[in-house]
Amino acid sequence: RYRLTKQADVLTLFYLFPAPELKRLCEAMGYPFDESEMQRIVEFHLARITHESSLSKVICAGALAQLQPETSWKFFRDCLRTDLDAPSDSGTLEGVHLAAMGGAIDVLQRHYLGIFPMPDTLHLRPSIPAALDGVTLGFRFRGQHMQVSLQSRRLTLKLAEEASPVDIFCAGRRLTLAPEKSLSLNCSN
């Protein structure tokens, strides 16, 4: 009689897998899957989540990054306040929610800035919310030091000078990023 969930269980698929990969996996199992189907599934589950799990809003932020960017941004801002807005009797006094903090960084890196390490190469598919700007993150991919930054709707990926070349898959093309070089994308909506 009740269709409620305390957390974003089904939406975790949209959080874990980029849309093209999720589409490929579903179609390989014989299920048709396009953007309208993704939207339908997301709407169905969003209407039934109570967000009683500290990870629920993190999952929603990542799952919605490409489908509903502004709703995603709202969930992202909410997940950053997981411990700050918690009632005093919620267990927060016993410690912070490290998984929610790590998830927020993952949403920023993978879903918004678009850094998707894949077995074949580093995929770059940003989905930048309108309010996000002035971000720089360092990371390692296959042992190579890299940096991604977002400034004034321009996303720049750089490779450290002592690094080896790295293959990047972006906008349907495979590119090779050489040491001390950068790749820039205009991320205006």
PDB file of N, CA and C in Angstrom, residues 138-188:
ATOM      1  N   GLY A 138      43.236  18.373  -8.058  1.00  0.00           N
ATOM      2  CA  GLY A 138      44.325  17.536  -8.533  1.00  0.00           C
ATOM      3  C   GLY A 138      43.917  16.081  -8.366  1.00  0.00           C
ATOM      4  N   PHE A 139      44.366  15.222  -9.265  1.00  0.00           N
ATOM      5  CA  PHE A 139      44.068  13.793  -9.168  1.00  0.00           C
ATOM      6  C   PHE A 139      45.134  13.003  -9.924  1.00  0.00           C
ATOM      7  N   ARG A 140      45.103  11.701  -9.758  1.00  0.00           N
ATOM      8  CA  ARG A 140      46.009  10.803 -10.467  1.00  0.00           C
ATOM      9  C   ARG A 140      45.194   9.849 -11.321  1.00  0.00           C
ATOM     10  N   PHE A 141      45.668   9.639 -12.538  1.00  0.00           N
ATOM     11  CA  PHE A 141      45.063   8.664 -13.432  1.00  0.00           C
ATOM     12  C   PHE A 141      46.182   7.795 -13.976  1.00  0.00           C
ATOM     13  N   ARG A 142      46.109   6.495 -13.669  1.00  0.00           N
ATOM     14  CA  ARG A 142      47.149   5.548 -14.085  1.00  0.00           C
ATOM     15  C   ARG A 142      48.541   6.047 -13.709  1.00  0.00           C
ATOM     16  N   GLY A 143      48.638   6.591 -12.500  1.00  0.00           N
ATOM     17  CA  GLY A 143      49.917   7.048 -11.969  1.00  0.00           C
ATOM     18  C   GLY A 143      50.354   8.420 -12.447  1.00  0.00           C
ATOM     19  N   GLN A 144      49.575   9.049 -13.308  1.00  0.00           N
ATOM     20  CA  GLN A 144      49.951  10.354 -13.857  1.00  0.00           C
ATOM     21  C   GLN A 144      49.250  11.473 -13.075  1.00  0.00           C
ATOM     22  N   HIS A 145      50.007  12.490 -12.694  1.00  0.00           N
ATOM     23  CA  HIS A 145      49.439  13.649 -11.993  1.00  0.00           C
ATOM     24  C   HIS A 145      48.713  14.538 -12.986  1.00  0.00           C
ATOM     25  N   MET A 146      47.443  14.825 -12.663  1.00  0.00           N
ATOM     26  CA  MET A 146      46.634  15.672 -13.531  1.00  0.00           C
ATOM     27  C   MET A 146      45.904  16.707 -12.685  1.00  0.00           C
ATOM     28  N   GLN A 147      45.397  17.730 -13.361  1.00  0.00           N
ATOM     29  CA  GLN A 147      44.634  18.766 -12.681  1.00  0.00           C
ATOM     30  C   GLN A 147      43.470  19.168 -13.575  1.00  0.00           C
ATOM     31  N   VAL A 148      42.308  19.335 -12.961  1.00  0.00           N
ATOM     32  CA  VAL A 148      41.145  19.839 -13.683  1.00  0.00           C
ATOM     33  C   VAL A 148      40.709  21.120 -12.982  1.00  0.00           C
ATOM     34  N   SER A 149      40.379  22.129 -13.770  1.00  0.00           N
ATOM     35  CA  SER A 149      39.912  23.382 -13.180  1.00  0.00           C
ATOM     36  C   SER A 149      38.752  23.934 -13.995  1.00  0.00           C
ATOM     37  N   LEU A 150      37.874  24.632 -13.294  1.00  0.00           N
ATOM     38  CA  LEU A 150      36.727  25.279 -13.907  1.00  0.00           C
ATOM     39  C   LEU A 150      36.772  26.744 -13.527  1.00  0.00           C
ATOM     40  N   GLN A 151      36.833  27.598 -14.533  1.00  0.00           N
ATOM     41  CA  GLN A 151      36.871  29.039 -14.305  1.00  0.00           C
ATOM     42  C   GLN A 151      36.066  29.715 -15.406  1.00  0.00           C
ATOM     43  N   SER A 152      35.059  30.467 -15.028  1.00  0.00           N
ATOM     44  CA  SER A 152      34.225  31.213 -15.990  1.00  0.00           C
ATOM     45  C   SER A 152      33.687  30.318 -17.099  1.00  0.00           C
ATOM     46  N   ARG A 153      33.116  29.166 -16.710  1.00  0.00           N
ATOM     47  CA  ARG A 153      32.482  28.203 -17.631  1.00  0.00           C
ATOM     48  C   ARG A 153      33.481  27.532 -18.573  1.00  0.00           C
ATOM     49  N   ARG A 154      34.774  27.629 -18.277  1.00  0.00           N
ATOM     50  CA  ARG A 154      35.806  26.973 -19.087  1.00  0.00           C
ATOM     51  C   ARG A 154      36.458  25.884 -18.237  1.00  0.00           C
ATOM     52  N   LEU A 155      36.374  24.642 -18.713  1.00  0.00           N
ATOM     53  CA  LEU A 155      36.966  23.496 -18.020  1.00  0.00           C
ATOM     54  C   LEU A 155      38.309  23.193 -18.669  1.00  0.00           C
ATOM     55  N   THR A 156      39.358  23.100 -17.850  1.00  0.00           N
ATOM     56  CA  THR A 156      40.707  22.846 -18.366  1.00  0.00           C
ATOM     57  C   THR A 156      41.294  21.637 -17.658  1.00  0.00           C
ATOM     58  N   LEU A 157      41.806  20.711 -18.449  1.00  0.00           N
ATOM     59  CA  LEU A 157      42.459  19.504 -17.947  1.00  0.00           C
ATOM     60  C   LEU A 157      43.927  19.607 -18.302  1.00  0.00           C
ATOM     61  N   LYS A 158      44.810  19.485 -17.279  1.00  0.00           N
ATOM     62  CA  LYS A 158      46.255  19.601 -17.498  1.00  0.00           C
ATOM     63  C   LYS A 158      46.957  18.340 -17.011  1.00  0.00           C
ATOM     64  N   LEU A 159      48.056  18.055 -17.647  1.00  0.00           N
ATOM     65  CA  LEU A 159      48.909  16.939 -17.287  1.00  0.00           C
ATOM     66  C   LEU A 159      50.220  17.499 -16.757  1.00  0.00           C
ATOM     67  N   ALA A 160      50.725  16.954 -15.660  1.00  0.00           N
ATOM     68  CA  ALA A 160      51.970  17.446 -15.055  1.00  0.00           C
ATOM     69  C   ALA A 160      53.135  17.288 -16.027  1.00  0.00           C
ATOM     70  N   GLU A 161      54.162  18.111 -15.832  1.00  0.00           N
ATOM     71  CA  GLU A 161      55.295  18.110 -16.769  1.00  0.00           C
ATOM     72  C   GLU A 161      56.073  16.801 -16.762  1.00  0.00           C
ATOM     73  N   GLU A 162      56.138  16.113 -15.617  1.00  0.00           N
ATOM     74  CA  GLU A 162      56.914  14.867 -15.545  1.00  0.00           C
ATOM     75  C   GLU A 162      56.082  13.638 -15.921  1.00  0.00           C
ATOM     76  N   ALA A 163      54.851  13.836 -16.366  1.00  0.00           N
ATOM     77  CA  ALA A 163      53.943  12.733 -16.664  1.00  0.00           C
ATOM     78  C   ALA A 163      54.173  12.171 -18.064  1.00  0.00           C
ATOM     79  N   SER A 164      53.588  10.999 -18.280  1.00  0.00           N
ATOM     80  CA  SER A 164      53.550  10.393 -19.619  1.00  0.00           C
ATOM     81  C   SER A 164      52.246  10.809 -20.293  1.00  0.00           C
ATOM     82  N   PRO A 165      52.178  10.760 -21.620  1.00  0.00           N
ATOM     83  CA  PRO A 165      50.931  11.126 -22.312  1.00  0.00           C
ATOM     84  C   PRO A 165      49.752  10.276 -21.832  1.00  0.00           C
ATOM     85  N   VAL A 166      48.565  10.868 -21.837  1.00  0.00           N
ATOM     86  CA  VAL A 166      47.343  10.184 -21.403  1.00  0.00           C
ATOM     87  C   VAL A 166      46.293  10.321 -22.499  1.00  0.00           C
ATOM     88  N   ASP A 167      45.640   9.200 -22.826  1.00  0.00           N
ATOM     89  CA  ASP A 167      44.545   9.231 -23.792  1.00  0.00           C
ATOM     90  C   ASP A 167      43.288   9.722 -23.101  1.00  0.00           C
ATOM     91  N   ILE A 168      42.589  10.657 -23.756  1.00  0.00           N
ATOM     92  CA  ILE A 168      41.360  11.253 -23.252  1.00  0.00           C
ATOM     93  C   ILE A 168      40.264  11.007 -24.281  1.00  0.00           C
ATOM     94  N   PHE A 169      39.101  10.595 -23.821  1.00  0.00           N
ATOM     95  CA  PHE A 169      37.949  10.451 -24.701  1.00  0.00           C
ATOM     96  C   PHE A 169      36.969  11.561 -24.340  1.00  0.00           C
ATOM     97  N   CYS A 170      36.707  12.465 -25.284  1.00  0.00           N
ATOM     98  CA  CYS A 170      35.878  13.637 -25.013  1.00  0.00           C
ATOM     99  C   CYS A 170      35.079  14.003 -26.257  1.00  0.00           C
ATOM    100  N   ALA A 171      33.774  14.219 -26.079  1.00  0.00           N
ATOM    101  CA  ALA A 171      32.893  14.652 -27.172  1.00  0.00           C
ATOM    102  C   ALA A 171      33.002  13.732 -28.392  1.00  0.00           C
ATOM    103  N   GLY A 172      33.062  12.420 -28.140  1.00  0.00           N
ATOM    104  CA  GLY A 172      33.100  11.454 -29.224  1.00  0.00           C
ATOM    105  C   GLY A 172      34.440  11.282 -29.900  1.00  0.00           C
ATOM    106  N   ARG A 173      35.482  11.919 -29.375  1.00  0.00           N
ATOM    107  CA  ARG A 173      36.818  11.823 -29.991  1.00  0.00           C
ATOM    108  C   ARG A 173      37.840  11.343 -28.972  1.00  0.00           C
ATOM    109  N   ARG A 174      38.806  10.598 -29.452  1.00  0.00           N
ATOM    110  CA  ARG A 174      39.931  10.171 -28.622  1.00  0.00           C
ATOM    111  C   ARG A 174      41.097  11.114 -28.906  1.00  0.00           C
ATOM    112  N   LEU A 175      41.617  11.721 -27.833  1.00  0.00           N
ATOM    113  CA  LEU A 175      42.726  12.662 -27.938  1.00  0.00           C
ATOM    114  C   LEU A 175      43.866  12.169 -27.059  1.00  0.00           C
ATOM    115  N   THR A 176      45.073  12.597 -27.352  1.00  0.00           N
ATOM    116  CA  THR A 176      46.207  12.302 -26.490  1.00  0.00           C
ATOM    117  C   THR A 176      46.681  13.602 -25.868  1.00  0.00           C
ATOM    118  N   LEU A 177      46.690  13.629 -24.541  1.00  0.00           N
ATOM    119  CA  LEU A 177      47.147  14.809 -23.804  1.00  0.00           C
ATOM    120  C   LEU A 177      48.612  14.595 -23.438  1.00  0.00           C
ATOM    121  N   ALA A 178      49.462  15.480 -23.924  1.00  0.00           N
ATOM    122  CA  ALA A 178      50.906  15.380 -23.694  1.00  0.00           C
ATOM    123  C   ALA A 178      51.289  16.124 -22.411  1.00  0.00           C
ATOM    124  N   PRO A 179      52.459  15.778 -21.828  1.00  0.00           N
ATOM    125  CA  PRO A 179      52.927  16.493 -20.641  1.00  0.00           C
ATOM    126  C   PRO A 179      53.016  17.999 -20.879  1.00  0.00           C
ATOM    127  N   GLU A 180      52.681  18.748 -19.850  1.00  0.00           N
ATOM    128  CA  GLU A 180      52.698  20.221 -19.865  1.00  0.00           C
ATOM    129  C   GLU A 180      51.660  20.817 -20.809  1.00  0.00           C
ATOM    130  N   LYS A 181      50.812  20.011 -21.402  1.00  0.00           N
ATOM    131  CA  LYS A 181      49.775  20.519 -22.290  1.00  0.00           C
ATOM    132  C   LYS A 181      48.449  20.514 -21.552  1.00  0.00           C
ATOM    133  N   SER A 182      47.453  21.177 -22.149  1.00  0.00           N
ATOM    134  CA  SER A 182      46.127  21.204 -21.539  1.00  0.00           C
ATOM    135  C   SER A 182      45.053  21.034 -22.599  1.00  0.00           C
ATOM    136  N   LEU A 183      43.903  20.617 -22.143  1.00  0.00           N
ATOM    137  CA  LEU A 183      42.715  20.475 -22.977  1.00  0.00           C
ATOM    138  C   LEU A 183      41.662  21.368 -22.349  1.00  0.00           C
ATOM    139  N   SER A 184      41.068  22.270 -23.128  1.00  0.00           N
ATOM    140  CA  SER A 184      40.066  23.191 -22.610  1.00  0.00           C
ATOM    141  C   SER A 184      38.747  23.012 -23.339  1.00  0.00           C
ATOM    142  N   LEU A 185      37.656  23.093 -22.570  1.00  0.00           N
ATOM    143  CA  LEU A 185      36.312  22.996 -23.103  1.00  0.00           C
ATOM    144  C   LEU A 185      35.489  24.182 -22.630  1.00  0.00           C
ATOM    145  N   ASN A 186      34.674  24.713 -23.511  1.00  0.00           N
ATOM    146  CA  ASN A 186      33.726  25.741 -23.121  1.00  0.00           C
ATOM    147  C   ASN A 186      32.476  25.007 -22.628  1.00  0.00           C
ATOM    148  N   CYS A 187      32.082  25.243 -21.378  1.00  0.00           N
ATOM    149  CA  CYS A 187      30.951  24.522 -20.778  1.00  0.00           C
ATOM    150  C   CYS A 187      29.729  25.404 -20.607  1.00  0.00           C
ATOM    151  N   SER A 188      29.527  26.357 -21.484  1.00  0.00           N
ATOM    152  CA  SER A 188      28.337  27.209 -21.422  1.00  0.00           C
ATOM    153  C   SER A 188      27.129  26.396 -21.834  1.00  0.00           C
TER     154      SER A 188
END
